[in-house]
Short mmCIF file of C-alpha atoms in Angstrom, two decimals:
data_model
loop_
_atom_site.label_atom_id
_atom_site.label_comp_id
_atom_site.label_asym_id
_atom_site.label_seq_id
_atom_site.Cartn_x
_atom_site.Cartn_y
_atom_site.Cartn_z
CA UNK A 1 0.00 0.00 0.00
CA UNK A 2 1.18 3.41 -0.99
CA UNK A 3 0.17 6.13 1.08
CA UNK A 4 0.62 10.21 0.12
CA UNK A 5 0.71 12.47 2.70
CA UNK A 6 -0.89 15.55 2.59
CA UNK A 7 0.07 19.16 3.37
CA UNK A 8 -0.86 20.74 6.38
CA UNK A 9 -1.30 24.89 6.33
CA UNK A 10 0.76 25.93 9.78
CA UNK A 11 -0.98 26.85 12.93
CA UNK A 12 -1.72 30.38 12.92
CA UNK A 13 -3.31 29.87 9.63
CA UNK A 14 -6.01 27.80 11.44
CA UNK A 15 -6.92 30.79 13.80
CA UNK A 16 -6.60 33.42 11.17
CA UNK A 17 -10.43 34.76 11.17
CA UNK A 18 -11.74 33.15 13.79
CA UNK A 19 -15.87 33.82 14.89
CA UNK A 20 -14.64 34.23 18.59
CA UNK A 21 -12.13 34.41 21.36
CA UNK A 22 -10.05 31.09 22.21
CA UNK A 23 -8.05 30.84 25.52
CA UNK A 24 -5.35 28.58 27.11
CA UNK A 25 -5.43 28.51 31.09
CA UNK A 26 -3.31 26.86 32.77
CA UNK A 27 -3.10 27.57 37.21
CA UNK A 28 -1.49 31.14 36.94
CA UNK A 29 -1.98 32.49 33.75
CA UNK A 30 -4.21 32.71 30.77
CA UNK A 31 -3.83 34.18 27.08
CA UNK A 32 -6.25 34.40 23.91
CA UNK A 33 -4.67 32.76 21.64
CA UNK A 34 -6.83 34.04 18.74
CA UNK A 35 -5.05 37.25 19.01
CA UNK A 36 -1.80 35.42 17.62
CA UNK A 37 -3.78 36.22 14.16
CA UNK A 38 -2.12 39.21 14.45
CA UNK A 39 0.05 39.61 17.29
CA UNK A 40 2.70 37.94 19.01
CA UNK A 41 4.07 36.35 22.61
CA UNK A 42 7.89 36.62 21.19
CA UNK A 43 8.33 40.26 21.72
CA UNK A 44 8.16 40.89 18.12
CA UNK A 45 11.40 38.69 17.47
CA UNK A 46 9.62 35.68 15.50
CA UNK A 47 11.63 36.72 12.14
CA UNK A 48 15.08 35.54 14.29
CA UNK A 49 14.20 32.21 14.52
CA UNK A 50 12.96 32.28 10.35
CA UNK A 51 14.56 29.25 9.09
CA UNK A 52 16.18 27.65 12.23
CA UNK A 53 16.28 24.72 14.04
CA UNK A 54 14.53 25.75 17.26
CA UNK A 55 14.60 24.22 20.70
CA UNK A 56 11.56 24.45 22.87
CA UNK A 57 12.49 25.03 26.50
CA UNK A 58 9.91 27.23 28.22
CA UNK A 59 9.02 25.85 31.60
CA UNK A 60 5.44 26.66 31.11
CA UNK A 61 2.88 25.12 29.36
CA UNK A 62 0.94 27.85 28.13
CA UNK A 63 4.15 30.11 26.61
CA UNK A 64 4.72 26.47 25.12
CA UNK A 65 1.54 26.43 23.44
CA UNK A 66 1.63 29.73 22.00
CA UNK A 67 5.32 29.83 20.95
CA UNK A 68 4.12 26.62 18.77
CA UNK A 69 1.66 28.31 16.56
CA UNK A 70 4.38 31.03 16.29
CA UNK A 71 6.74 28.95 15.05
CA UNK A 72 4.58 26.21 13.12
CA UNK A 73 5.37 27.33 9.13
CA UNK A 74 8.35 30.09 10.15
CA UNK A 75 11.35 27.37 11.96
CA UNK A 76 12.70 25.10 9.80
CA UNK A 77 12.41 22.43 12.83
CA UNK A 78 11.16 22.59 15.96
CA UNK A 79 11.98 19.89 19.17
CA UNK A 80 9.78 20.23 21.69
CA UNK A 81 11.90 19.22 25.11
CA UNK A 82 9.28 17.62 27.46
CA UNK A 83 9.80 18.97 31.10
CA UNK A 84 11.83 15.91 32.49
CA UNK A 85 14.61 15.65 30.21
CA UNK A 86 17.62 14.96 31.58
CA UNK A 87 20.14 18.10 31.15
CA UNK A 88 23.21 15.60 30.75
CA UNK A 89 21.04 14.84 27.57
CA UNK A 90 20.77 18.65 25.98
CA UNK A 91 24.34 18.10 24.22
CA UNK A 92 23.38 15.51 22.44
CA UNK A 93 19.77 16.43 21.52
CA UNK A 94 21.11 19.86 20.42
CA UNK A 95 23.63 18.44 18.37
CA UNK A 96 21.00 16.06 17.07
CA UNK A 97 18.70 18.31 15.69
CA UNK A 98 21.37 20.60 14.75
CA UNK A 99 19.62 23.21 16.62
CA UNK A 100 20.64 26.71 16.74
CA UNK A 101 17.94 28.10 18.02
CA UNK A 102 16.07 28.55 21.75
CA UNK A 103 12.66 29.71 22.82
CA UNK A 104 12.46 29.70 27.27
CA UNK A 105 10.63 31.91 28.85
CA UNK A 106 10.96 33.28 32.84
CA UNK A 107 10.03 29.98 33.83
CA UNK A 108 12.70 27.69 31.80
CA UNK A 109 14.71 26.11 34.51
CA UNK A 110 17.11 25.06 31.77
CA UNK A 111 18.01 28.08 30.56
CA UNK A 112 21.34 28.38 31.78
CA UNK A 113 22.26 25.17 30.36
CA UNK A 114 21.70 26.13 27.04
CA UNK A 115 24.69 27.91 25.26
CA UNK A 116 23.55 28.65 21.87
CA UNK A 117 23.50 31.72 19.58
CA UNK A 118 19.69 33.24 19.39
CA UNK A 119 17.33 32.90 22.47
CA UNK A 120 14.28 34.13 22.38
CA UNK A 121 12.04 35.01 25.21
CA UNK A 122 8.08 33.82 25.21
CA UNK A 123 5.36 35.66 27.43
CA UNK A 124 1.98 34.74 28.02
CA UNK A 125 0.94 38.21 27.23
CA UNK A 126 0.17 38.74 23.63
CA UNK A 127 1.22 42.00 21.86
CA UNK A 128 0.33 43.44 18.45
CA UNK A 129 2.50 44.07 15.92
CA UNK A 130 2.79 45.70 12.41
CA UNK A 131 2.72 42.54 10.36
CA UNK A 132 2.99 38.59 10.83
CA UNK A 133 5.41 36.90 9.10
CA UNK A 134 3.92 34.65 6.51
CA UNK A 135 4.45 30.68 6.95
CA UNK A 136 6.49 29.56 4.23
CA UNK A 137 8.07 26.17 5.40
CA UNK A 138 6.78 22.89 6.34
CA UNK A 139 8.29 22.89 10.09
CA UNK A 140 9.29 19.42 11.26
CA UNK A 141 8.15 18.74 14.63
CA UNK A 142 10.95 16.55 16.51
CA UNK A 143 9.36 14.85 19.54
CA UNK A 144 11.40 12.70 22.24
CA UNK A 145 10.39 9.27 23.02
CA UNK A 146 9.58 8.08 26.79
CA UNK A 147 10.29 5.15 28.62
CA UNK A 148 14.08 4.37 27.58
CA UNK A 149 16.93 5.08 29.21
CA UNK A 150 19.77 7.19 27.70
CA UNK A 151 19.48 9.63 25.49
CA UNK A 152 16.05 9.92 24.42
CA UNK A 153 15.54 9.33 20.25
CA UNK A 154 14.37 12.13 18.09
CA UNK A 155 10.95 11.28 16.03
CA UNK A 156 10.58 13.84 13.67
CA UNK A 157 7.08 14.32 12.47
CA UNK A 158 5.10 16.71 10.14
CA UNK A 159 1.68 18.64 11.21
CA UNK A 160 -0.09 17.26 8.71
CA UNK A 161 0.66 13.44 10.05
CA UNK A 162 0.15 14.88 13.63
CA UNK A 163 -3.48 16.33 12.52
CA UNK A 164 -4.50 13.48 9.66
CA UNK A 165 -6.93 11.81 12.55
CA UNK A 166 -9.22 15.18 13.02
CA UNK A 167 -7.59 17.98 10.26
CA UNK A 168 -11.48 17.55 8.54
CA UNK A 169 -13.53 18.39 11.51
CA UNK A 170 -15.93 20.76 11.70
CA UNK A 171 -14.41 23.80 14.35
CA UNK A 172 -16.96 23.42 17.53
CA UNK A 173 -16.36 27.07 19.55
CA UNK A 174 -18.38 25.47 22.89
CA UNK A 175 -16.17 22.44 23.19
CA UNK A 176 -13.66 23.49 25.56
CA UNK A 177 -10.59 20.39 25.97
CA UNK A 178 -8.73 19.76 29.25
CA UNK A 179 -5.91 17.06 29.65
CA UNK A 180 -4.03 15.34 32.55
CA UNK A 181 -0.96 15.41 29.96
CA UNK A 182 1.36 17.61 29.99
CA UNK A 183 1.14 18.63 26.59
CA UNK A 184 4.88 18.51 25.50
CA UNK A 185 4.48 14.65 25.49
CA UNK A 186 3.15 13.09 22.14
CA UNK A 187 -0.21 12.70 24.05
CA UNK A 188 -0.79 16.19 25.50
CA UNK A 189 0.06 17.69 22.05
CA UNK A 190 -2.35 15.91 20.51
CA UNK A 191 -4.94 17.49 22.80
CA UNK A 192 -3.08 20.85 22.29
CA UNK A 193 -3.66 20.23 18.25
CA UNK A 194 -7.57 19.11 18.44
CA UNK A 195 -8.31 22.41 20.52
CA UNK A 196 -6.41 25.02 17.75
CA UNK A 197 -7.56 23.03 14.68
CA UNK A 198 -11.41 22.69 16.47
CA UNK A 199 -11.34 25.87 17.62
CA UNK A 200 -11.67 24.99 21.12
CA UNK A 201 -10.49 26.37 24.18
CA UNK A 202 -7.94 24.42 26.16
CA UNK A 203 -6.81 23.89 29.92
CA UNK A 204 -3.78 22.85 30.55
CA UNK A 205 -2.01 20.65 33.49
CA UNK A 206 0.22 22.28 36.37
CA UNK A 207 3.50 19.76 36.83
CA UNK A 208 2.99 19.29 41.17
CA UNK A 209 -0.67 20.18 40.74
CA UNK A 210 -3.03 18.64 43.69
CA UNK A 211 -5.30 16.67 41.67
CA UNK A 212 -8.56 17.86 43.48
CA UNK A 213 -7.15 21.63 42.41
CA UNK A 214 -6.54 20.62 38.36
CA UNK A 215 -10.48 18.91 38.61
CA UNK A 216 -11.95 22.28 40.18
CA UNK A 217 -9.80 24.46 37.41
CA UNK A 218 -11.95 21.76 35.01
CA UNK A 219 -15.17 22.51 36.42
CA UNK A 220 -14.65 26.22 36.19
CA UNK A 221 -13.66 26.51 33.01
CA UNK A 222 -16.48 23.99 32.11
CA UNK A 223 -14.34 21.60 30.16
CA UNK A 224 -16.31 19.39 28.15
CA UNK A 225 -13.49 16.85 26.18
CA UNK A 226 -11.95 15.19 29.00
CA UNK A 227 -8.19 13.29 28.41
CA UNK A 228 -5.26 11.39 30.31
CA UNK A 229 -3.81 8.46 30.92
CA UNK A 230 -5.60 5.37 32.82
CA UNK A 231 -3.38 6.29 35.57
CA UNK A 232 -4.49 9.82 35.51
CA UNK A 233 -8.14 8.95 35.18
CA UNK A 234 -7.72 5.78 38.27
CA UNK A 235 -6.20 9.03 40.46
CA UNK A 236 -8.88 11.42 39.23
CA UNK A 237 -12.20 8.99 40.68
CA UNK A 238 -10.14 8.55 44.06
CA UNK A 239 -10.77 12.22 44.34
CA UNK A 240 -14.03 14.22 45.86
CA UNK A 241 -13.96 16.82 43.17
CA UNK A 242 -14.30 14.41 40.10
CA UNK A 243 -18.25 15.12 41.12
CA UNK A 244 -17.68 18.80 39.90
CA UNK A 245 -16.83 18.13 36.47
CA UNK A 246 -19.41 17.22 33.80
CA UNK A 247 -17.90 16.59 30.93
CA UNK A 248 -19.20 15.37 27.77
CA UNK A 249 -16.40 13.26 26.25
CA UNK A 250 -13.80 10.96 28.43
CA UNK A 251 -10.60 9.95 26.40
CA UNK A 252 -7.85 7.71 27.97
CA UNK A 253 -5.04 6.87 25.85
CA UNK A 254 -1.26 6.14 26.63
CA UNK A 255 -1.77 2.91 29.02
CA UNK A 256 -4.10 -0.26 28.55
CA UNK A 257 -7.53 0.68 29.47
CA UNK A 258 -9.28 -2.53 31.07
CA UNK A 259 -12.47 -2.96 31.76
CA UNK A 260 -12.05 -1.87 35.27
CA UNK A 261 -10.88 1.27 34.78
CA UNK A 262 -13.50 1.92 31.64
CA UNK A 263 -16.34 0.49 33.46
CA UNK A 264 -15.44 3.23 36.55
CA UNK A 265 -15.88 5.99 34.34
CA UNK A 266 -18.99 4.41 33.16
CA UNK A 267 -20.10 4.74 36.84
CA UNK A 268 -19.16 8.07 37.27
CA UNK A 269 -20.48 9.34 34.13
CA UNK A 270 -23.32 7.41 33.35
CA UNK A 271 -24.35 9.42 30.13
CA UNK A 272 -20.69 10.49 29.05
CA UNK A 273 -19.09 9.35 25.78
CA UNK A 274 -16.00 6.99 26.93
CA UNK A 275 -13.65 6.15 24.62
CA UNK A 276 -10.04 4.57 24.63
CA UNK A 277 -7.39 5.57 21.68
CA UNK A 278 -4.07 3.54 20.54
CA UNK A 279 -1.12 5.60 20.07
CA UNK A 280 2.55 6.31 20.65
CA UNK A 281 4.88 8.79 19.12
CA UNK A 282 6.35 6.54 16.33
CA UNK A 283 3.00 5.65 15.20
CA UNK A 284 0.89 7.80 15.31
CA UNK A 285 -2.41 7.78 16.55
CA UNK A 286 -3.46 4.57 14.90
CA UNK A 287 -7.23 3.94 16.23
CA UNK A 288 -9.92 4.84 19.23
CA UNK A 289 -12.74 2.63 20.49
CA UNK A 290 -15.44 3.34 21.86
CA UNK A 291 -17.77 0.86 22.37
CA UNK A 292 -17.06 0.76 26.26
CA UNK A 293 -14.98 -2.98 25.90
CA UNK A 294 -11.35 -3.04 26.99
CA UNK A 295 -9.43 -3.91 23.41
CA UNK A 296 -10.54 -3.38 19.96
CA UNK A 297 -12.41 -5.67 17.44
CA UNK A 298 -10.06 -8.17 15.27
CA UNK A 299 -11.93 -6.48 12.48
CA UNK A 300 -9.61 -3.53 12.69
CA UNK A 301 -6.09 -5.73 11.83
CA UNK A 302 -6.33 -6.14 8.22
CA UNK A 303 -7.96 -3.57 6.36
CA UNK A 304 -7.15 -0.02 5.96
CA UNK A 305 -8.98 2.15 7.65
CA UNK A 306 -8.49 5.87 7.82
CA UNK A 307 -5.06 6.07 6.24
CA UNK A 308 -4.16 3.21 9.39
CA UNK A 309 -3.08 -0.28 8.48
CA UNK A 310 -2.50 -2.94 11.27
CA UNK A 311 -1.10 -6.82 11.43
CA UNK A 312 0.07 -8.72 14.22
CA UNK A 313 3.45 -10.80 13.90
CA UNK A 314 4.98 -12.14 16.83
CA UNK A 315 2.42 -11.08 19.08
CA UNK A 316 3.37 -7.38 18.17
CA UNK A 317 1.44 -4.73 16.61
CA UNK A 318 2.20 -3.18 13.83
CA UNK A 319 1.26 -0.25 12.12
CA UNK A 320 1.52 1.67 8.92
CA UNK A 321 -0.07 4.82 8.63
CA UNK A 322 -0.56 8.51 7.31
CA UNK A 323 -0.01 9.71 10.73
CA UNK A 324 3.06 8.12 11.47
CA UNK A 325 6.20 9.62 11.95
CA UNK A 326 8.69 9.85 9.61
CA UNK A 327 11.78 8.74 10.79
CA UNK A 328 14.09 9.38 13.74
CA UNK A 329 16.52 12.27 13.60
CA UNK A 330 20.46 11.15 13.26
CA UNK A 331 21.61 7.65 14.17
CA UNK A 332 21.10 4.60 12.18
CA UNK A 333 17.88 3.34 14.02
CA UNK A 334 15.16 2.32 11.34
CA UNK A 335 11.74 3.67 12.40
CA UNK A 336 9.41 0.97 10.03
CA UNK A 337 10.42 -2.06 8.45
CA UNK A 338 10.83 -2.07 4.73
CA UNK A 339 7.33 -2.00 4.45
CA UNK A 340 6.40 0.76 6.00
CA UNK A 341 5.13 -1.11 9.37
CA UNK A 342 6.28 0.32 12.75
CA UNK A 343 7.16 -2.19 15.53
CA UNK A 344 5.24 -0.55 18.21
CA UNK A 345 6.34 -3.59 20.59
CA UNK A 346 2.88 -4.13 22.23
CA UNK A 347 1.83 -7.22 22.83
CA UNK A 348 -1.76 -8.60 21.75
CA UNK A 349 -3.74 -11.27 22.51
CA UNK A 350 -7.01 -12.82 20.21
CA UNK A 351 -9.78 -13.91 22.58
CA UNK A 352 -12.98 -14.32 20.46
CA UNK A 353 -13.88 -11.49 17.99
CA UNK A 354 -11.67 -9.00 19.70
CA UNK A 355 -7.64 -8.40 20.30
CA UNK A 356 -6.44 -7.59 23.77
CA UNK A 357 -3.09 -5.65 25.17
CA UNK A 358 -1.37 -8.12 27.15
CA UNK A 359 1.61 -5.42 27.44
CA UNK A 360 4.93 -4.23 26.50
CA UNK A 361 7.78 -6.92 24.95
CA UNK A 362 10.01 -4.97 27.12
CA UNK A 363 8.39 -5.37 30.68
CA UNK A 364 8.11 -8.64 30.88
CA UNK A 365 8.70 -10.81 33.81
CA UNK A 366 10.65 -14.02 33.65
CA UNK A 367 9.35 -16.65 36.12
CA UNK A 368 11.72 -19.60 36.20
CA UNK A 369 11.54 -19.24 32.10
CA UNK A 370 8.13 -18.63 32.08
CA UNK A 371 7.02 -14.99 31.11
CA UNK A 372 4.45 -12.83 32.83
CA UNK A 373 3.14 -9.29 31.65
CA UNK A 374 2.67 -7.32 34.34
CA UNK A 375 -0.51 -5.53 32.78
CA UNK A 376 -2.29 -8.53 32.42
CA UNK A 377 -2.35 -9.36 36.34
CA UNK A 378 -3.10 -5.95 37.00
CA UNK A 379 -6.08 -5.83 34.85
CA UNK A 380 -7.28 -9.01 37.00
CA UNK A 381 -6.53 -7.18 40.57
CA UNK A 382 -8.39 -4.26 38.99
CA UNK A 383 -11.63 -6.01 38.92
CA UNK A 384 -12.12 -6.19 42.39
CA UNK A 385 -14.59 -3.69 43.72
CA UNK A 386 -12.43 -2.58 46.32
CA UNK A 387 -9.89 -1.85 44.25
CA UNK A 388 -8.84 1.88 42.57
CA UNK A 389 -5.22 0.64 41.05
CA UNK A 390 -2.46 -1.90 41.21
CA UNK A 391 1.36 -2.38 40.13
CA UNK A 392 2.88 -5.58 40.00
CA UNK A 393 6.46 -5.80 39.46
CA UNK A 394 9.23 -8.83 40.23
CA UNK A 395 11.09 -9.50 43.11
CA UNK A 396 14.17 -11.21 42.92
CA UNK A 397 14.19 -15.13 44.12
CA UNK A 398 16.75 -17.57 44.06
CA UNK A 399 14.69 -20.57 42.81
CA UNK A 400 12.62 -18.95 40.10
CA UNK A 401 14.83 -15.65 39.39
CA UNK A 402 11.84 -13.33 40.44
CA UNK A 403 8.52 -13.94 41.64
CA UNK A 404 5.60 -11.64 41.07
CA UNK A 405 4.19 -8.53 43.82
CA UNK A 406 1.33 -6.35 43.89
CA UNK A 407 1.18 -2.87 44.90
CA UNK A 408 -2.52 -2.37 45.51
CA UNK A 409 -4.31 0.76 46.03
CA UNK A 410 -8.05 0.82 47.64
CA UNK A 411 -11.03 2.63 46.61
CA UNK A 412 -12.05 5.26 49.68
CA UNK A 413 -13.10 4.02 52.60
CA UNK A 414 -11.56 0.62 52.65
CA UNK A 415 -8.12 1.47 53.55
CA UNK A 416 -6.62 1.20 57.32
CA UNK A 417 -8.52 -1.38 58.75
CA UNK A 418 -6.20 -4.09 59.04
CA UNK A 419 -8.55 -6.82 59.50
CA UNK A 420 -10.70 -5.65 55.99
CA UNK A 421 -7.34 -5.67 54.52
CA UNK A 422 -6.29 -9.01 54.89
CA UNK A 423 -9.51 -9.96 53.89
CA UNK A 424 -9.53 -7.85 50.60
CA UNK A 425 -5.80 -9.37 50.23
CA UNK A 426 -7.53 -13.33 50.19
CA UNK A 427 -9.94 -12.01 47.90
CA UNK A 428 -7.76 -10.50 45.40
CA UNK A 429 -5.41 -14.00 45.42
CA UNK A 430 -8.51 -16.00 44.83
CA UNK A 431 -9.45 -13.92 42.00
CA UNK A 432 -6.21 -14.26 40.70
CA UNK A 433 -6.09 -18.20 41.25
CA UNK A 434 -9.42 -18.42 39.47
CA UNK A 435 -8.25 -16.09 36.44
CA UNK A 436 -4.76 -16.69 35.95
CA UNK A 437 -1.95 -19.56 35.97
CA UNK A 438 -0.22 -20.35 39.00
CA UNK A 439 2.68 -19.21 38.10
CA UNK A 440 1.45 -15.50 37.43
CA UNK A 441 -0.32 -15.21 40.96
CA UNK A 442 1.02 -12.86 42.82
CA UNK A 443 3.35 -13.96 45.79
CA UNK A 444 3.05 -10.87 48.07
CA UNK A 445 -0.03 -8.29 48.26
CA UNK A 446 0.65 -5.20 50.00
CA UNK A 447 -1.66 -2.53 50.22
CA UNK A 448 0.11 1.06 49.68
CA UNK A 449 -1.79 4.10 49.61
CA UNK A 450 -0.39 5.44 46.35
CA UNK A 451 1.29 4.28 43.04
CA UNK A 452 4.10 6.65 41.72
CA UNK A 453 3.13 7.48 38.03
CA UNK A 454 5.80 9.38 36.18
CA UNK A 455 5.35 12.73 33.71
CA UNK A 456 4.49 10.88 31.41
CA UNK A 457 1.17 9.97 33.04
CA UNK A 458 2.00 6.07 32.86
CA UNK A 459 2.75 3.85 36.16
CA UNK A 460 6.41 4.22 36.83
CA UNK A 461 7.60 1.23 36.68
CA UNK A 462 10.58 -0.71 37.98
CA UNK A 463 12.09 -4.08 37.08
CA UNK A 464 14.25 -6.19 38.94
#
């Protein structure tokens, strides 16, 4: 299959004439980005970065946002660093994208640690100017992957492949979007891009924000497209204030969405459209379900649909697709095979008319030579009704290698009672028994009353 991709028109060319005012919040600060049409957060010094390779570093989210539809059509490339990347990485990224180039603003903790020759200062106040330079390039968008250690690799990516999935929507001025993401990761920027292109207003995330502050900032602003992680979403219903948001669309993406987790926000939002989307920075966002059923239909491996094509060999997905990336910046790392598929290394799983994520090739736990997925015991511990979330992870034993543990979380109101506990512990092992092979029940249950999830919304996990 031979697939054409299509030209995107930048950014600001989207909000050029819009019927009404668009904002970003985020906890401190807010800016109309319609005015971009004809102003600018840069301090009137977008024509520097004309043609460049330009980093950005802002330590906000909202001078993020703006400086992108600044820059989309007017850089020749454009990396967006997420907030967590490691400085003793900047060398090498800057050298990698042969950047020469930086946009911080007060905010960028980084700043110091970036010697190089323009730097150029972003504000969330929005000025007017004389005249807007007209886009005249087809920016690359270089995003870092998550989730490997070293120096992350560079995915470079175009708009049009990062807006194929929703570039022919109709604008909607009374949707307002809100994310758990923080929108420098390939998730959050997808958000970022539905809101400009749909003409939405958008709230945005607050690194070290109290969850039960980000859900009243939702409720204010009356958000009505709801997105994050499982993770995000398992943390969100733990909280009070999930009862003061209404929105009208739930989106989880990023992690395996089981039933639990799917059928909770059923319960919470009885009348809400719920729906779960596959997609990683490689590929692309390659599909979303939402018939309320953890998985997708084996109906969608085969066909193309929407630009997407997906097999399975060797229990991995595979995907090639119009809204894939395309290819990684420097190095000799292939991105797709030589026909176009991207690895994405997720394991599936046919059960009946419908695949399954049993989870990543690379987490796997080895059990005397016998290999669990962590994921897959999780989404077992997750049906219990007591339960909100659960890690499992290995622990090292010298007959087997490692054995299996669970780090389990409880709904409210069933935590600290030690003799409920232990009783929600034999429950949990029984399900497991019942459900799973012996060798995947967990050895150890202990009940925590949080699970660490790193920036990039997902469960940080630990092997070993």
């Amino acid at each position: 299959m031979k697939m054409a991709r299509a030209e995107a028109q930048s950014l600001r060319q989207y909000i050029d004439g819009a019927a009404s005012e668009r904002f970003f919040w985020d906890r401190g600060a807010s800016a109309c980005y319609s005015y971009l049409a004809n102003g600018t957060s840069l301090g009137g010094r977008l024509g520097e970065l004309a043609g460049k390779s330009v980093l950005l570093a802002t330590g906000s989210q909202l001078t993020a946002a703006l400086a992108l539809i600044e820059l989309d059509g007017i850089a020749r490339r454009l990396t967006v660093l997420p907030p967590d990347a490691d400085p003793s990485h900047f060398g090498a990224l800057i050298a990698g994208a042969e950047v020469d180039a930086v946009v911080i603003d007060c905010g960028s903790s980084v700043s110091a640690a970036l010697n190089l020759p323009v730097r150029v200062a972003c504000a969330p106040a929005i000025g007017a100017v004389e005249r807007v330079p007209a886009p005249s390039l087809q920016t690359e968008w270089v995003l870092l992957t998550s989730g490997t250690t070293g120096v992350p690799k560079m995915v470079v990516h175009t708009l049009a492949a990062l807006t194929a999935p929703f570039v022919r929507k109709q604008p909607d001025g009374a949707v307002v979007w809100g994310t758990f993401y923080d929108m420098r990761r390939y998730g959050g920027l997808q958000i970022f891009l539905r809101a400009v292109l749909g003409g939405a207003s958008f709230v945005l995330s607050n690194a070290g924000e109290p969850i039960a502050q980000l859900l009243d900032r939702f409720a204010r602003y009356g958000v009505t497209h709801l997105s994050g992680t499982p993770s995000h979403w398992r943390r969100a219903l733990m909280s009070p204030a999930i009862r003061k948001i209404s929105p009208h669309y739930v989106r989880l993406s990023g992690e395996i969405a089981d039933q639990a987790i799917l059928d909770g926000l059923r319960q919470a939002f009885p009348l809400v459209s719920i729906g779960h989307a596959y997609a990683s920075t490689e590929a692309g966002l390659a599909f979303a379900v939402n018939d309320g059923l953890a998985g997708f239909p084996a109906s969608y491996v085969g066909p193309v649909r929407d630009g997407v094509e997906m097999k399975v060999e060797d229990s991995s997905l595979r995907i090639r697709s119009l809204r894939a990336a395309s290819r990684y910046v420097g190095g000799n790392a292939a991105l797709a095979d030589k026909d176009g598929f991207v690895d994405t290394g997720d394991i599936v799983e046919l059960r009946g008319d419908r695949y399954v994520f049993a989870g990543r090739r690379g987490g796997i736990i080895n059990i005397g030579g016998l290999k669990v997925h962590p994921e897959e015991v999780e989404a077992v511990i997750n049906r219990h009704p007591q339960v909100r979330m659960s890690l499992v992870r290995p622990k090292r034993s010298p007959v087997t290698g490692s054995v299996v543990i669970a780090d389990v979380v409880l709904k409210s109101g069933y935590e600290n009672a030690d003799g409920e506990e232990n009783e929600v512990k034999g429950d949990i092992l029984k399900l497991c028994r019942d459900a799973l092979p012996l060798y995947k029940v967990p050895a150890a249950i202990s009940i925590v009353p949080a699970l660490d999830v790193a920036a990039t919304g997902k469960l940080a996990r630990r092997y070993g």
